[in-house]
Coordinates of C-alpha atoms in Angstrom, one line a residue:
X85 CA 0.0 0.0 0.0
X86 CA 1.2 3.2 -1.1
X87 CA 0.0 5.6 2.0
X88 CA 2.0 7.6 4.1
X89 CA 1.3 8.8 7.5
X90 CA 3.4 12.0 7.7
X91 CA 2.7 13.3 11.2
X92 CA 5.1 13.5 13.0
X93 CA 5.6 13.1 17.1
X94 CA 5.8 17.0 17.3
X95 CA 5.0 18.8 20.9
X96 CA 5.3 16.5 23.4
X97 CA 5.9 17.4 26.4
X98 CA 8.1 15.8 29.3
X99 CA 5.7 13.6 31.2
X100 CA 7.6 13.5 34.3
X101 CA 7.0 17.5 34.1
X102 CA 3.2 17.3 33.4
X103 CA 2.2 13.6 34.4
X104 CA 0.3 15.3 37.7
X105 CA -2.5 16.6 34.4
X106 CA -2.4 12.9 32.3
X107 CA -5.8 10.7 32.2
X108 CA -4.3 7.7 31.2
X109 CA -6.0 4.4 29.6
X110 CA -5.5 1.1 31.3
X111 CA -3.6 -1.4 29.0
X112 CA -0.1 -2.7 30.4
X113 CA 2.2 -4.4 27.7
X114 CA 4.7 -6.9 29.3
X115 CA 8.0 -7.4 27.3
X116 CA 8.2 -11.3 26.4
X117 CA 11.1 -11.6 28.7
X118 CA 9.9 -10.0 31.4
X119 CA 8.4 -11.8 34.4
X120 CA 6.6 -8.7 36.0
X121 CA 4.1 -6.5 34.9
X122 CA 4.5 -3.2 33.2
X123 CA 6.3 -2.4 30.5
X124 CA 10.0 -2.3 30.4
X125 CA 10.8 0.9 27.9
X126 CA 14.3 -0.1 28.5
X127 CA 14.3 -2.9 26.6
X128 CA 11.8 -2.1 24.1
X129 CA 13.1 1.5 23.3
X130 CA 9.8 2.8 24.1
X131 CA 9.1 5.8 26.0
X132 CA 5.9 6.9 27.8
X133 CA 4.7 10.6 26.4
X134 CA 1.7 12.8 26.1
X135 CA 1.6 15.9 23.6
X136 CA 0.4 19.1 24.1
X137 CA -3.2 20.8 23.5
X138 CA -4.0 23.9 23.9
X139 CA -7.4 22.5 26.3
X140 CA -4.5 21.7 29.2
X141 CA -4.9 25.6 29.7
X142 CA -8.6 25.2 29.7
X143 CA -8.3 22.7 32.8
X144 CA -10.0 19.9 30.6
X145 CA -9.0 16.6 31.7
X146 CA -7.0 14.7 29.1
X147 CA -6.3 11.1 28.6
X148 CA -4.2 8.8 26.4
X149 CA -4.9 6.1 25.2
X150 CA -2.3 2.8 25.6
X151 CA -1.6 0.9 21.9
X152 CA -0.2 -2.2 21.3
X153 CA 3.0 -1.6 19.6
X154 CA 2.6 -2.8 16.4
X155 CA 4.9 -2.8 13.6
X156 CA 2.7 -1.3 11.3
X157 CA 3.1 -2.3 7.7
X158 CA 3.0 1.8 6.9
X159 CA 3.9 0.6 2.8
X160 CA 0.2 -0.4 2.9
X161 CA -0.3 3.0 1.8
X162 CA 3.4 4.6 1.3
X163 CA 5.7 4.8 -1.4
X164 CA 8.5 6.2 0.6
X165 CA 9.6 4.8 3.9
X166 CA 7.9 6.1 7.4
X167 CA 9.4 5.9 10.7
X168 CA 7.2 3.5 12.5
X169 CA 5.9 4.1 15.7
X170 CA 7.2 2.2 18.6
X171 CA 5.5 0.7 21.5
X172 CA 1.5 2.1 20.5
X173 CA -0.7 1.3 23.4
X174 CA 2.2 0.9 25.7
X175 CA 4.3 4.1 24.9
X176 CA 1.6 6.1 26.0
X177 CA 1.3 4.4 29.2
X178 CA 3.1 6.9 31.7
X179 CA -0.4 8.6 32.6
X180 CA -2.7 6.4 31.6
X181 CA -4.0 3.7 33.9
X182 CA -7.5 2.6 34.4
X183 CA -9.7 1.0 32.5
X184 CA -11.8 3.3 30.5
X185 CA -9.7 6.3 30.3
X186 CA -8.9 3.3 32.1
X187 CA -8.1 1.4 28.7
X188 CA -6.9 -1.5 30.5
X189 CA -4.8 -4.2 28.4
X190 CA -1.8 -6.1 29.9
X191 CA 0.8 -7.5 27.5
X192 CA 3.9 -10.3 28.3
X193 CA 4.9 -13.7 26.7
X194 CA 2.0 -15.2 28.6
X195 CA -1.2 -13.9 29.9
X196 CA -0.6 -13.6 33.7
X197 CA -3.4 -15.0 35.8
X198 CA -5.2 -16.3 33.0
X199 CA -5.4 -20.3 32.3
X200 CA -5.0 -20.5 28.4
X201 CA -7.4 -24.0 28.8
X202 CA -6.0 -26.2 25.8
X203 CA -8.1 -29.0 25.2
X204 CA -11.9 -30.1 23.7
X205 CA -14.2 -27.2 22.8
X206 CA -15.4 -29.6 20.1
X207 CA -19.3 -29.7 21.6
X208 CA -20.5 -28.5 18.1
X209 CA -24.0 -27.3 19.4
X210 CA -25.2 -24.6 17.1
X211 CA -28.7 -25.5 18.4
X212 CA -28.4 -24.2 21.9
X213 CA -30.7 -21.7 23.2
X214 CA -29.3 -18.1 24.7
X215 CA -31.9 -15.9 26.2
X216 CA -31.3 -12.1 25.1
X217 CA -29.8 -9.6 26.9
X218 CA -33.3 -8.1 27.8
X219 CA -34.9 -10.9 29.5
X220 CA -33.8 -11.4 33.3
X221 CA -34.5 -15.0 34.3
X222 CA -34.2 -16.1 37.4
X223 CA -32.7 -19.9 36.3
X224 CA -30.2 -20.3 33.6
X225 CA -31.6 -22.5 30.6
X226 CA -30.3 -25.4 30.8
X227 CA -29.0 -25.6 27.0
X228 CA -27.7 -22.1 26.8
X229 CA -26.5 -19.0 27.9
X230 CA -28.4 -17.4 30.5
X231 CA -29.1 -13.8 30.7
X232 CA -27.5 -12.1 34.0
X233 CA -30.1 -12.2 36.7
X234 CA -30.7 -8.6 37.9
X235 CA -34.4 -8.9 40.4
X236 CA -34.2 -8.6 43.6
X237 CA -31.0 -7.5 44.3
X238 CA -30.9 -4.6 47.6
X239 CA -28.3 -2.1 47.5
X240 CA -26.1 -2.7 51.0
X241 CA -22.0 -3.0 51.5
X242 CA -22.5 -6.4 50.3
X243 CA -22.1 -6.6 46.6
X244 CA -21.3 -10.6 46.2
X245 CA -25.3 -11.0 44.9
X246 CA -24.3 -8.6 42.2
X247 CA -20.9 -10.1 41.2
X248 CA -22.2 -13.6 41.7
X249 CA -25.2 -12.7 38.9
X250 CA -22.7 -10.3 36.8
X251 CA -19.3 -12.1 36.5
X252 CA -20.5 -14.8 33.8
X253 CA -21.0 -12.3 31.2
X254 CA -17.6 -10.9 32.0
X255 CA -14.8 -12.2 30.1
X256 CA -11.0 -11.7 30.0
X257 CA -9.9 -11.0 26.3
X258 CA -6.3 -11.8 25.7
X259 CA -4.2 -10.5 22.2
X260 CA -1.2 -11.4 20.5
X261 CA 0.6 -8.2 19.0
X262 CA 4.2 -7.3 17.5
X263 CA 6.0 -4.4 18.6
X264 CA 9.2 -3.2 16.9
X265 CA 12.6 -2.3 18.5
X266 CA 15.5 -0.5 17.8
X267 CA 19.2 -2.4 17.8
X268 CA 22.7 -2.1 16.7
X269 CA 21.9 -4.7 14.0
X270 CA 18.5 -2.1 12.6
X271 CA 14.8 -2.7 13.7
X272 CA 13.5 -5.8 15.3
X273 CA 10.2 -7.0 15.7
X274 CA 9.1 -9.0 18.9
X275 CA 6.7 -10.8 19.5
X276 CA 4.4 -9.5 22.8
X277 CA 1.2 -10.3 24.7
X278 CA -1.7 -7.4 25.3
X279 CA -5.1 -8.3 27.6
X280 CA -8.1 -6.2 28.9
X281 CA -11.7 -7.0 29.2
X282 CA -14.7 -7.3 27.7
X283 CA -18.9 -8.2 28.2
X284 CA -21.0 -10.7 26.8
X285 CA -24.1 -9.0 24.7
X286 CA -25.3 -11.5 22.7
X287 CA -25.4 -14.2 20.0
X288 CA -26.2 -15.0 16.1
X289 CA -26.6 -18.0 14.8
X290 CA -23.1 -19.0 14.8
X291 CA -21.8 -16.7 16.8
X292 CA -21.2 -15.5 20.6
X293 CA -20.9 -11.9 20.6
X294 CA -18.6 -9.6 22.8
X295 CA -18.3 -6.0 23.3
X296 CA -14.9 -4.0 24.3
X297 CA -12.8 -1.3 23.9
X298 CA -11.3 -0.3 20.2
X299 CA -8.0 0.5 21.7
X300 CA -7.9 -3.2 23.4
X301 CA -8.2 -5.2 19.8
X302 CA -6.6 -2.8 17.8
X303 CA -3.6 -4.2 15.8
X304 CA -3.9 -7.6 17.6
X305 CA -2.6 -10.4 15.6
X306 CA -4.7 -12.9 17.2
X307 CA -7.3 -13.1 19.8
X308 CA -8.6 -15.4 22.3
X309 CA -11.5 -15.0 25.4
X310 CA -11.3 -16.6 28.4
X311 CA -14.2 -17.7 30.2
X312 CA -15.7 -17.7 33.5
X313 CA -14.7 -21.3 33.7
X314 CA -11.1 -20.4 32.5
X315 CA -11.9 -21.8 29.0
X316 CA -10.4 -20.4 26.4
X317 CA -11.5 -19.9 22.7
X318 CA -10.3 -18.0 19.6
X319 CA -12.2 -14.4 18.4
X320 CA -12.2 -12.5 15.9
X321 CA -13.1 -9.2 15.4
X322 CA -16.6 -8.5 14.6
X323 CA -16.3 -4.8 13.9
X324 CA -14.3 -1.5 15.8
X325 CA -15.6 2.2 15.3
X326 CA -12.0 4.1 16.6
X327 CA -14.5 7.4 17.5
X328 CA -16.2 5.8 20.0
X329 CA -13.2 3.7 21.1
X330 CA -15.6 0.5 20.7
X331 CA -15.2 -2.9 19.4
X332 CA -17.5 -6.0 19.1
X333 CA -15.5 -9.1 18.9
X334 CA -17.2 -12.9 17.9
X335 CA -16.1 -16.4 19.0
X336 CA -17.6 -19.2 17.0
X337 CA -20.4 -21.3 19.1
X338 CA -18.8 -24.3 17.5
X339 CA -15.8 -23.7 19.6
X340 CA -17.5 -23.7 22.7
X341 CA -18.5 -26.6 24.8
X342 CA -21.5 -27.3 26.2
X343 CA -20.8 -26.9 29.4
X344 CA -18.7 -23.6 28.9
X345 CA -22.2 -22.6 27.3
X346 CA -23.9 -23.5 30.4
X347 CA -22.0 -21.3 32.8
X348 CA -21.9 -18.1 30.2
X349 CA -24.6 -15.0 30.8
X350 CA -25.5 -12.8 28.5
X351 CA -25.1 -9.3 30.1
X352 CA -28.5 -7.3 30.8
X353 CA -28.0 -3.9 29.9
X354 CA -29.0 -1.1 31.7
X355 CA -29.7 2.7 31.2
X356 CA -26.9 5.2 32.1
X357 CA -29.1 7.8 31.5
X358 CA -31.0 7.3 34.1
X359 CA -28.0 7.2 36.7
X360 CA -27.5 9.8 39.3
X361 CA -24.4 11.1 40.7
X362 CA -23.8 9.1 44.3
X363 CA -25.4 5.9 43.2
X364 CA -23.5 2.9 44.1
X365 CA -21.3 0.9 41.3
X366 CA -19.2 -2.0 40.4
X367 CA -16.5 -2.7 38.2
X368 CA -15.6 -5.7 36.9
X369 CA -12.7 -6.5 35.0
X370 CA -9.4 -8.3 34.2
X371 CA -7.3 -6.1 35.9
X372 CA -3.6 -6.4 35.6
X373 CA -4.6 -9.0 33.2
X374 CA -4.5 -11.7 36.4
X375 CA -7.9 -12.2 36.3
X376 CA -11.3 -11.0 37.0
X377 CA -11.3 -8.9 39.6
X378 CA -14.0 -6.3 41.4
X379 CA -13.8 -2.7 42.9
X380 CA -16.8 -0.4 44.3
X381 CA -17.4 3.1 44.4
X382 CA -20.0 5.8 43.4
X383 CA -20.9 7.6 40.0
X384 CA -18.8 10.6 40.9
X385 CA -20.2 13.1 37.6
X386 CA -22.2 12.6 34.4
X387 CA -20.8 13.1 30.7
X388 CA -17.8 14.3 32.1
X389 CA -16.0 16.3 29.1
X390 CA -12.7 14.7 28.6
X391 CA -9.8 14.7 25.5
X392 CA -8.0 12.3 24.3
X393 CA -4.4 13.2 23.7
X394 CA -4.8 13.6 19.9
X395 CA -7.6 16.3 20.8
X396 CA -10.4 14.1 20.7
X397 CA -13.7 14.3 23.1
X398 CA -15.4 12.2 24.7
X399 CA -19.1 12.3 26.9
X400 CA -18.1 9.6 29.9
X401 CA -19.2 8.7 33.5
X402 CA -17.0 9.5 36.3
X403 CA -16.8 6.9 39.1
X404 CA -14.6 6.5 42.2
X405 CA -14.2 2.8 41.6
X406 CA -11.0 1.9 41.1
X407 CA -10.1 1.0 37.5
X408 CA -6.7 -0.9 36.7
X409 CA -4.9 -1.8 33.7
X410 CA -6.8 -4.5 32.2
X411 CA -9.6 -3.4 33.0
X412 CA -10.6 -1.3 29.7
X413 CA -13.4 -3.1 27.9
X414 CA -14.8 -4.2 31.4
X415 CA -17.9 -4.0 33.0
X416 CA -19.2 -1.0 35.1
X417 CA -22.6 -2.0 36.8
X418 CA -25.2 -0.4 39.0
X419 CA -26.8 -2.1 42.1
X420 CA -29.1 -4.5 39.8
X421 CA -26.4 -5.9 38.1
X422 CA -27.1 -4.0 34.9
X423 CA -24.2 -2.9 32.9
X424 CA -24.2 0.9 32.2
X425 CA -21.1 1.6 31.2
X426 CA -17.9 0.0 29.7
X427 CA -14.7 0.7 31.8
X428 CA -12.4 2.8 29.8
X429 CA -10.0 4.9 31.3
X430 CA -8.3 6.6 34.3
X431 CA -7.3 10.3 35.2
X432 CA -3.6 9.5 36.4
X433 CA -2.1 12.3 38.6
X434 CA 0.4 12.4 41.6
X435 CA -2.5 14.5 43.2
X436 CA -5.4 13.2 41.9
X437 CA -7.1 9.9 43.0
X438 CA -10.3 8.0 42.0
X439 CA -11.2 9.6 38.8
X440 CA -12.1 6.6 36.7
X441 CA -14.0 6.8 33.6
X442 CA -16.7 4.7 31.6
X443 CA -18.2 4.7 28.2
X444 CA -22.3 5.3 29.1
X445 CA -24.3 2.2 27.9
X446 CA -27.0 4.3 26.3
X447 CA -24.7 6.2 23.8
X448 CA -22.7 3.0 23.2
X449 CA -26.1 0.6 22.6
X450 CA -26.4 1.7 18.6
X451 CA -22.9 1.9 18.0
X452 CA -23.1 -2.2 19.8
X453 CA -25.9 -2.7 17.6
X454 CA -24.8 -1.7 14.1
X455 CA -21.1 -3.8 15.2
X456 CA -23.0 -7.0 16.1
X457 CA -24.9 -7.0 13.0
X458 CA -21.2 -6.7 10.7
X459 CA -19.1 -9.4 8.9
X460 CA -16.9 -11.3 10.8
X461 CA -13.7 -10.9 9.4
X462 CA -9.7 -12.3 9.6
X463 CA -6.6 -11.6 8.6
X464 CA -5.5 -11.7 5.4
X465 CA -2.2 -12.3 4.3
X466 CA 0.2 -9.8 3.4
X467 CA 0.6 -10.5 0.0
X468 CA -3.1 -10.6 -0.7
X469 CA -3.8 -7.6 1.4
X470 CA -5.6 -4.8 -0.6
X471 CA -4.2 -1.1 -1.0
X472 CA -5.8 2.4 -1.6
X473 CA -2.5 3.4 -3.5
X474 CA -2.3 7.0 -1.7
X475 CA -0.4 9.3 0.6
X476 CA -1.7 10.7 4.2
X477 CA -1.3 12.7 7.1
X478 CA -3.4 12.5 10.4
X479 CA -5.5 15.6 10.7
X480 CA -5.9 15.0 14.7
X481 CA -8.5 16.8 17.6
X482 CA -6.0 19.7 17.9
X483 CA -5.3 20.1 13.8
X484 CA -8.9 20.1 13.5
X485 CA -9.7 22.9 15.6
X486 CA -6.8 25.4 15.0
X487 CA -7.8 24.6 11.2
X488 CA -11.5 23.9 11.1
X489 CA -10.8 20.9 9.5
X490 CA -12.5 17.4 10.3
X491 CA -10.5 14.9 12.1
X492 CA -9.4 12.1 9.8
X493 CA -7.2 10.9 7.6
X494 CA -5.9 13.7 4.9
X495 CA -5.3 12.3 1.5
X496 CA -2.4 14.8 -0.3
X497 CA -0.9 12.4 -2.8
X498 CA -3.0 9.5 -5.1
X499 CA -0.3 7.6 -6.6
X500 CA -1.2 7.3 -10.4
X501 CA -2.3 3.6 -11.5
X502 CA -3.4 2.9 -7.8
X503 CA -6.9 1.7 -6.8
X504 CA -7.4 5.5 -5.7
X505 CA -6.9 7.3 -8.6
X506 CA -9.5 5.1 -10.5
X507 CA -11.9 5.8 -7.8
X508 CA -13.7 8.8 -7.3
X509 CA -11.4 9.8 -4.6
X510 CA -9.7 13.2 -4.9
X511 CA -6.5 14.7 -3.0
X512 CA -7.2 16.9 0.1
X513 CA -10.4 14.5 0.6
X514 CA -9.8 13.4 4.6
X515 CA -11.0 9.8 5.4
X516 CA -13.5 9.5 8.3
X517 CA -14.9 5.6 7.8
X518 CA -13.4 2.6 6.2
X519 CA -16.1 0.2 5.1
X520 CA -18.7 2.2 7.6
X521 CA -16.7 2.2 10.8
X522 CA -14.9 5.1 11.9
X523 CA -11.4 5.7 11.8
X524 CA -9.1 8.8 13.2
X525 CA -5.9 8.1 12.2
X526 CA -3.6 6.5 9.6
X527 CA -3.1 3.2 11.9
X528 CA -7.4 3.1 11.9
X529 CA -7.1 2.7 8.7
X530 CA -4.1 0.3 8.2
X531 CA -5.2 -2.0 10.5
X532 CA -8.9 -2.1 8.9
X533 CA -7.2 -3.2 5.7
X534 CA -5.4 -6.5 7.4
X535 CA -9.2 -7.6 6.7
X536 CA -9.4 -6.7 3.4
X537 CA -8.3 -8.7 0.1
X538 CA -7.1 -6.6 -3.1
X539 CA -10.0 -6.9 -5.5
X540 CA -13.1 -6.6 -2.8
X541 CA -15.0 -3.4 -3.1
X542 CA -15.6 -1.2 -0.1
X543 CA -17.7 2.5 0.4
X544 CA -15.4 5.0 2.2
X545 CA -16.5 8.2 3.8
X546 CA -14.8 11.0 2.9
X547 CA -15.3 15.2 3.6
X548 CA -14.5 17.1 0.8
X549 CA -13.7 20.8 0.5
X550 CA -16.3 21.8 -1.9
X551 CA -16.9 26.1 -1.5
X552 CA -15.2 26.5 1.2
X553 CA -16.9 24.0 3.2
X554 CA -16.4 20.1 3.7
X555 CA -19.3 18.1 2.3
X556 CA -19.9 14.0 3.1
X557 CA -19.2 12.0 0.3
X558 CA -19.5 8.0 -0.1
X559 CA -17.2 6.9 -2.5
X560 CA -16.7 3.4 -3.5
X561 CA -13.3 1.6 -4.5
X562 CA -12.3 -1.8 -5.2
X563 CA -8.7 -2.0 -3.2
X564 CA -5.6 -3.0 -5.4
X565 CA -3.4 -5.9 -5.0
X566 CA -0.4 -5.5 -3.1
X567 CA 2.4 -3.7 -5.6
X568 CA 5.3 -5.5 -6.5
X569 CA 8.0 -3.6 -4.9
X570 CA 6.0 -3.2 -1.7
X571 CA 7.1 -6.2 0.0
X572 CA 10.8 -4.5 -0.5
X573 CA 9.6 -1.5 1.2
X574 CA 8.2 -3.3 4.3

């Protein structure tokens, strides 16, 4: 691919200087060689940083959010080389630690606290019966899922009722990801291990269907869930919209025993927007990625105004439960066991404590809804990987509102014979969805096109400067094959 993601790491600032004013996203990456949690930057030449915004004079809380490292295949898109970006999720780790803002992903050789169960999930039961997320059974049916039971629970210190009801329909989600290092012999890539959380919504035909965060299953290689009953399958992604920082991931029934089945809930989901601040929650989540784990605490604020680092906003619940790495994708629960938010991220500060932040369940239900309902994709191969055949820049949150330009991807260059310039693309178009999910940034859209065979066709949404104003546009373009001096390029 012929793009080329030209922004560059300008304006950071030292975040031992300004860490006291970083939210910070809860996803820990563990180097493969290391036998404690956290990263080691040492090793892996990558640095925890945050970048200025002119909102940190405003007093607006910012967050980052933790990436995978991933040694993104920038030639998907570029014709020249790009220096890639090391250490994603876990570069940007210094502030960031809760599950939400709190983005919460742990990463190492092996998935601490989690029992990778190899064996028989061949029950191939494609019959069995899950109740929807909307029914709240008292009994669990015996050949399915149940739903999470959410009557007759009292609000007291006690919360074991809740947990007990809630923690089947919480699952750990565990991700294979390559991060690239610098040595004296050039750049190496590495092999590492990312985990965070994520909540049973519902089922298709085929498939068992899991919501999380974007930022958790972004650039993953492979996934896998573990269960309640410390089973673990295979996912695959379902579908990821990068504005909302949600994901909805799928693991095949056919790949789940019966009896794994039989211990499964189906989360009932509640409405955040009837929450009030000093009700009682509960977070659930795989914090530290050791396992499920729970914290209480109290809705602290409602859509609580807070930026990303790349000058994004986002509407989300404030709550004094504690949120830990690991925990982002997780569950955040009133006292009926209802999820009403989706544990994101943490306001980390040397003077701050107990700012954790969720995702509100009634804004996120559509996006859910609309993520469910998309293909199931994998990875392709390299070689039969599909390319735009253009050159990019990141217009960020910041860009876009010194500039009044919407955030996206900017397209300056179409290379000539590419898939792009036979499309109705133009240059200065900026990319907002791939293939109807959102995207923000160059590696949204590289890591969209893993899925993505040269030859299939796919609707992009563009804004184009039409007047002096940016119209919508849906343009449609059947992605190239890979060129033949690409795999030379990397």
């Amino acid at each position: 691919m012929y793009d080329e993601n030209e922004n560059k790491d300008t304006g950071r600032m030292n975040p031992e200087e300004h860490k006291e004013e970083a939210v910070t996203t809860n996803f820990i990456m563990r180097d493969p060689d290391s036998e404690k949690p956290g990263p080691r930057d040492s090793e892996r030449n990558i640095r925890p940083q945050t970048y200025h915004t002119y909102e940190e004079q405003q007093n607006i809380p910012h967050y980052q959010e933790y990436q995978y490292h991933r040694a993104a295949e920038q030639s998907m898109f570029q014709e020249e080389p790009k220096t890639k970006k090391k250490g994603g999720f876990v570069k940007k780790a210094a502030g960031l630690v809760g599950a939400a803002l709190v983005f919460g992903v742990v990463a190492g050789s092996t998935m601490v606290g989690i029992n990778w169960a190899a064996g028989a999930y061949g029950n191939n039961n494609n019959n069995l019966e899950i109740s929807k997320a909307e029914t709240i059974p008292s009994s669990a049916n015996a050949e399915g899922v149940q739903a999470a039971n959410t009557s007759n629970i009292t609000t007291s210190n006690d919360v074991s009722t809740i947990v007990d009801r809630a923690m089947p329909s919480v699952v750990a989600i565990t991700s294979k990801v390559i991060y690239e290092s610098q040595t004296w012999f050039g750049p190496m890539q590495r092999e590492g291990v990312g985990s965070g959380s994520g909540i049973v919504v519902g089922k298709n035909d085929d498939e068992l269907l899991i919501v999380t965060n974007n930022h958790v299953v972004q650039g993953a290689e492979e996934l896998k869930v573990t269960f309640i009953d410390q089973a673990a399958v295979d996912a695959s992604i379902k579908g990821t919209d990068a504005d909302s920082d949600l994901a909805v991931i799928a693991v095949p029934l056919k790949n789940i025993s019966s009896d794994t089945l039989s211990k499964i809930a189906i989360a009932s989901l509640g409405n955040s927007d009837s929450l009030k601040v000093g009700q009682g929650v509960v977070a659930i989540g795989n914090a530290l990625g050791y396992g499920q784990s729970v914290t209480v605490g109290y809705v602290s604020a409602l859509d609580r105004s807070v930026q990303t680092e790349d000058g994004t906003s986002r509407d989300l619940l404030q709550t004094d439960a504690a949120i830990n790495p690991g925990n982002s994708g997780g569950a955040l629960l009133n006292m009926r066991g209802e999820v009403v938010g989706i544990n994101s991220a943490k306001y980390s500060s040397t003077e701050v404590e107990g700012m954790g932040y969720a995702i509100p369940i009634s804004k996120a239900q559509n996006i859910i809804d609309t993520l469910m309902t998309r293909k199931t994709r994998t990875q392709v191969t390299d070689e039969n990987q599909g390319y735009l055949g253009i050159q990019c820049k990141n217009i960020d949150g910041v860009t876009s509102q010194q500039l009044g330009m919407p955030q996206g991807v900017f397209i300056y260059k179409i290379v000539e014979g590419g898939a792009a310039s036979k499309s109705d693309l133009r240059e200065k178009d900026i990319i907002t969805k791939f293939d109807g999910q959102g995207i923000k940034t160059y590696d949204d859209l590289t890591n969209m096109l893993k899925y993505y065979e040269g030859g299939t066709t796919v609707t992009l949404t563009v804004q184009s400067l039409e007047n002096g104003q940016y119209v919508e546009r849906n343009v449609d373009i059947t992605l190239g094959k890979k060129p033949a001096d690409a795999a030379q390029k990397g």
